[in-house]
Amino acid sequence: MQVGSERPTTRSIPADSILDPTLPSTASISSSQKPTGSSPGTHRYRTFASTTYLDDGLLAFTQSTASACHIAIPHLASIIAVIAVIAVIAVIAVIAVTPGNMSQLSAGTRAPQDSEDIDSDGDLRVVVLSRQDTPQPSFAAFRVCSRALKRASSVFRSRLADEPLSGHQQIVLEETDPRAMGCLLRLMHSTQVLLRPYSQFDPSFVSRLYDLVVVADKYDCISLLRPFAAS
């Protein structure tokens, strides 16, 4: 016998079986050792179609892998259950902190996010509330001249027709973009110098221009934008 050429010890397994660790450690397994009956726990090996040979090392690896799988599967189920519980808690937390309907917000309950005196001697305070379905609902307040609004918009002219203005009058405009409305109010007061220019390459340029056109159409003063459209 040549040194180093010795083959590892193998076990010959029947053509329709795979070895189970509870079988005797003999060189081969005869057909007389096959268990009889089909009750659970009596089978020592499972049926396969072809003859299989496993050495001791591969057999031990197979056995340890099977044991690890039996241990890992219950732990995996527990981890999935914990992740599901955390996800449900996160959804509940998001729903709990969602702001309420801003249309019910009184302008005097808290300071507006943006306040501007477009006309420091104005007799009207306009509070603008954004839509609720916007990513960041907001509101703003503007001091304006009621006569300027009436001249520029038939909507304001109709709304302010029968309201006596005492210098403390306030109206609330709901579902209106505050930024776009502020721009429109400045145009109504011919204070374009207060408008901040935006580059056409600004990613927000198109969306802000769209919001301005929507607000101008809503309050029937689209004519204020025609000089700028022509240029």
Short mmCIF file of C-alpha atoms in Angstrom, two decimals:
data_model
loop_
_atom_site.label_atom_id
_atom_site.label_comp_id
_atom_site.label_asym_id
_atom_site.label_seq_id
_atom_site.Cartn_x
_atom_site.Cartn_y
_atom_site.Cartn_z
CA MET A 1 0.00 0.00 0.00
CA GLN A 2 1.38 3.42 -0.96
CA VAL A 3 1.60 6.12 1.66
CA GLY A 4 -0.81 9.01 1.09
CA SER A 5 -2.98 7.13 -1.33
CA GLU A 6 -5.27 5.67 1.28
CA ARG A 7 -8.91 6.51 0.55
CA PRO A 8 -11.12 7.86 3.32
CA THR A 9 -13.46 5.45 5.00
CA THR A 10 -16.83 5.36 3.27
CA ARG A 11 -20.15 3.79 3.97
CA SER A 12 -22.06 2.05 1.22
CA ILE A 13 -25.70 3.15 1.31
CA PRO A 14 -28.57 1.26 -0.32
CA ALA A 15 -29.74 2.56 -3.69
CA ASP A 16 -32.97 3.96 -2.30
CA SER A 17 -31.67 5.41 0.98
CA ILE A 18 -29.70 8.17 2.66
CA LEU A 19 -27.91 7.50 5.92
CA ASP A 20 -29.39 8.49 9.27
CA PRO A 21 -27.06 9.21 12.25
CA THR A 22 -28.81 6.57 14.37
CA LEU A 23 -27.71 3.69 12.15
CA PRO A 24 -24.89 1.37 13.35
CA SER A 25 -21.35 2.37 12.40
CA THR A 26 -20.63 -0.60 10.09
CA ALA A 27 -18.91 -0.69 6.76
CA SER A 28 -22.15 -1.36 4.93
CA ILE A 29 -25.85 -1.61 5.59
CA SER A 30 -27.68 -4.66 4.42
CA SER A 31 -31.25 -4.77 3.29
CA SER A 32 -32.17 -6.71 6.42
CA GLN A 33 -31.48 -3.56 8.51
CA LYS A 34 -34.18 -1.52 6.86
CA PRO A 35 -36.88 -0.58 9.35
CA THR A 36 -40.35 -1.89 8.92
CA GLY A 37 -43.58 -0.01 9.38
CA SER A 38 -44.47 3.57 8.43
CA SER A 39 -45.17 5.12 11.80
CA PRO A 40 -43.42 8.46 12.57
CA GLY A 41 -39.96 8.12 14.10
CA THR A 42 -39.29 4.54 12.89
CA HIS A 43 -37.55 5.41 9.60
CA ARG A 44 -33.79 5.75 9.80
CA TYR A 45 -33.30 6.98 6.22
CA ARG A 46 -35.21 8.55 3.32
CA THR A 47 -35.70 7.01 -0.12
CA PHE A 48 -33.76 8.34 -3.13
CA ALA A 49 -33.51 7.06 -6.71
CA SER A 50 -29.78 6.42 -7.05
CA THR A 51 -26.95 4.91 -5.02
CA THR A 52 -25.12 7.44 -2.82
CA TYR A 53 -21.76 7.26 -1.08
CA LEU A 54 -20.89 9.60 1.77
CA ASP A 55 -17.63 9.67 3.65
CA ASP A 56 -17.54 10.32 7.37
CA GLY A 57 -16.66 14.02 7.02
CA LEU A 58 -19.46 14.82 4.55
CA LEU A 59 -21.91 12.84 6.65
CA ALA A 60 -21.02 14.82 9.77
CA PHE A 61 -21.34 18.10 7.84
CA THR A 62 -24.77 17.08 6.53
CA GLN A 63 -25.95 16.17 10.00
CA SER A 64 -24.73 19.44 11.55
CA THR A 65 -26.31 21.51 8.74
CA ALA A 66 -29.66 19.82 9.25
CA SER A 67 -29.49 20.47 12.99
CA ALA A 68 -28.63 24.15 12.39
CA CYS A 69 -31.62 24.55 10.07
CA HIS A 70 -33.96 23.10 12.69
CA ILE A 71 -32.63 25.68 15.17
CA ALA A 72 -32.54 28.68 12.78
CA ILE A 73 -36.08 28.41 11.39
CA PRO A 74 -37.88 29.12 14.71
CA HIS A 75 -35.55 32.09 15.35
CA LEU A 76 -36.22 33.45 11.84
CA ALA A 77 -39.96 33.32 12.49
CA SER A 78 -39.49 35.26 15.73
CA ILE A 79 -37.42 37.94 13.97
CA ILE A 80 -40.07 38.37 11.27
CA ALA A 81 -42.77 38.73 13.93
CA VAL A 82 -40.77 41.43 15.76
CA ILE A 83 -40.21 43.37 12.50
CA ALA A 84 -43.95 43.22 11.75
CA VAL A 85 -44.80 44.60 15.20
CA ILE A 86 -42.29 47.47 14.78
CA ALA A 87 -43.77 48.34 11.36
CA VAL A 88 -47.30 48.50 12.81
CA ILE A 89 -46.13 50.75 15.65
CA ALA A 90 -44.40 53.08 13.16
CA VAL A 91 -47.56 53.41 11.05
CA ILE A 92 -49.65 54.19 14.14
CA ALA A 93 -47.14 56.85 15.22
CA VAL A 94 -47.24 58.57 11.80
CA ILE A 95 -51.04 58.64 11.85
CA ALA A 96 -51.06 60.05 15.38
CA VAL A 97 -48.86 63.05 14.52
CA THR A 98 -50.60 63.96 11.25
CA PRO A 99 -51.81 67.59 11.50
CA GLY A 100 -55.52 68.21 11.80
CA ASN A 101 -57.64 70.13 9.37
CA MET A 102 -56.06 73.57 9.03
CA SER A 103 -59.29 75.01 7.69
CA GLN A 104 -60.50 74.99 11.28
CA LEU A 105 -57.46 76.91 12.46
CA SER A 106 -58.21 80.37 13.76
CA ALA A 107 -55.74 82.97 12.60
CA GLY A 108 -55.40 84.31 16.11
CA THR A 109 -54.53 81.00 17.76
CA ARG A 110 -50.87 81.14 16.83
CA ALA A 111 -48.42 83.29 14.92
CA PRO A 112 -48.44 82.61 11.17
CA GLN A 113 -45.42 81.03 9.56
CA ASP A 114 -45.06 84.08 7.32
CA SER A 115 -46.42 87.56 7.92
CA GLU A 116 -45.92 90.54 5.64
CA ASP A 117 -47.22 94.09 5.41
CA ILE A 118 -47.64 94.62 1.68
CA ASP A 119 -49.43 97.86 2.53
CA SER A 120 -48.45 99.12 5.97
CA ASP A 121 -51.54 101.36 5.99
CA GLY A 122 -53.80 98.59 4.74
CA ASP A 123 -57.23 98.04 6.22
CA LEU A 124 -57.43 94.28 5.61
CA ARG A 125 -55.59 91.24 6.86
CA VAL A 126 -55.62 88.25 4.52
CA VAL A 127 -54.85 84.84 6.04
CA VAL A 128 -53.99 82.16 3.48
CA LEU A 129 -54.26 78.44 4.31
CA SER A 130 -52.67 75.85 2.04
CA ARG A 131 -54.26 72.59 0.94
CA GLN A 132 -54.18 69.66 3.35
CA ASP A 133 -52.86 67.21 0.78
CA THR A 134 -49.64 69.18 0.28
CA PRO A 135 -46.43 67.66 1.71
CA GLN A 136 -46.03 70.55 4.19
CA PRO A 137 -49.29 72.38 4.95
CA SER A 138 -48.65 76.03 5.80
CA PHE A 139 -50.34 79.39 6.17
CA ALA A 140 -49.39 83.05 5.99
CA ALA A 141 -50.89 86.48 6.73
CA PHE A 142 -50.67 89.68 4.67
CA ARG A 143 -51.63 93.28 5.48
CA VAL A 144 -53.20 94.71 2.32
CA CYS A 145 -55.45 97.45 0.99
CA SER A 146 -58.98 96.20 0.37
CA ARG A 147 -59.50 98.68 -2.49
CA ALA A 148 -56.53 97.24 -4.39
CA LEU A 149 -58.01 93.76 -4.12
CA LYS A 150 -61.43 94.95 -5.30
CA ARG A 151 -59.96 96.67 -8.34
CA ALA A 152 -57.95 93.63 -9.39
CA SER A 153 -60.35 90.78 -8.66
CA SER A 154 -64.07 90.31 -9.12
CA VAL A 155 -63.95 87.57 -6.49
CA PHE A 156 -62.62 89.96 -3.84
CA ARG A 157 -64.93 92.69 -5.07
CA SER A 158 -67.94 90.46 -4.46
CA ARG A 159 -66.69 89.14 -1.15
CA LEU A 160 -65.77 92.52 0.33
CA ALA A 161 -68.71 94.46 -1.10
CA ASP A 162 -70.93 94.38 1.98
CA GLU A 163 -68.25 94.15 4.67
CA PRO A 164 -67.40 97.38 6.50
CA LEU A 165 -63.65 97.56 7.01
CA SER A 166 -62.44 99.08 10.25
CA GLY A 167 -58.73 98.41 9.97
CA HIS A 168 -59.00 95.13 11.86
CA GLN A 169 -60.97 93.21 9.26
CA GLN A 170 -59.72 89.77 8.39
CA ILE A 171 -60.59 87.22 5.71
CA VAL A 172 -59.38 83.65 5.40
CA LEU A 173 -58.56 82.08 2.03
CA GLU A 174 -58.61 78.30 2.25
CA GLU A 175 -56.90 75.77 -0.02
CA THR A 176 -54.65 78.42 -1.53
CA ASP A 177 -50.89 78.31 -1.87
CA PRO A 178 -49.52 81.03 0.47
CA ARG A 179 -46.40 81.68 -1.60
CA ALA A 180 -48.35 82.14 -4.83
CA MET A 181 -51.00 84.28 -3.12
CA GLY A 182 -48.33 86.53 -1.67
CA CYS A 183 -46.91 87.08 -5.14
CA LEU A 184 -50.36 87.85 -6.52
CA LEU A 185 -51.12 90.35 -3.74
CA ARG A 186 -47.88 92.19 -4.48
CA LEU A 187 -48.89 92.46 -8.13
CA MET A 188 -52.28 93.83 -7.05
CA HIS A 189 -50.48 96.57 -5.11
CA SER A 190 -48.00 97.25 -7.94
CA THR A 191 -45.11 96.32 -5.67
CA GLN A 192 -43.29 94.06 -8.11
CA VAL A 193 -40.03 95.32 -6.67
CA LEU A 194 -40.74 93.08 -3.67
CA LEU A 195 -40.90 90.00 -5.86
CA ARG A 196 -37.87 87.76 -5.67
CA PRO A 197 -36.61 86.63 -9.08
CA TYR A 198 -36.26 82.92 -9.80
CA SER A 199 -34.02 81.45 -12.43
CA GLN A 200 -35.72 79.35 -15.08
CA PHE A 201 -33.10 76.73 -14.28
CA ASP A 202 -34.30 76.52 -10.67
CA PRO A 203 -35.92 73.07 -10.19
CA SER A 204 -38.85 74.72 -8.39
CA PHE A 205 -39.41 77.38 -11.06
CA VAL A 206 -42.04 75.48 -13.05
CA SER A 207 -44.03 74.33 -10.01
CA ARG A 208 -44.11 77.86 -8.53
CA LEU A 209 -45.15 79.37 -11.83
CA TYR A 210 -47.91 76.78 -12.09
CA ASP A 211 -49.13 77.57 -8.55
CA LEU A 212 -49.22 81.29 -9.39
CA VAL A 213 -51.34 80.72 -12.51
CA VAL A 214 -53.74 78.46 -10.58
CA VAL A 215 -54.26 81.06 -7.83
CA ALA A 216 -54.68 83.91 -10.35
CA ASP A 217 -57.34 81.94 -12.19
CA LYS A 218 -59.11 80.98 -8.96
CA TYR A 219 -59.50 84.62 -7.90
CA ASP A 220 -60.25 85.88 -11.42
CA CYS A 221 -57.23 88.11 -11.84
CA ILE A 222 -55.28 86.30 -14.53
CA SER A 223 -54.93 89.63 -16.36
CA LEU A 224 -52.29 90.63 -13.81
CA LEU A 225 -49.93 88.06 -15.34
CA ARG A 226 -50.35 89.06 -18.99
CA PRO A 227 -47.61 91.73 -19.03
CA PHE A 228 -45.13 89.17 -17.70
CA ALA A 229 -46.29 86.48 -20.11
CA ALA A 230 -45.76 88.85 -23.04
CA SER A 231 -42.21 89.59 -21.93
#
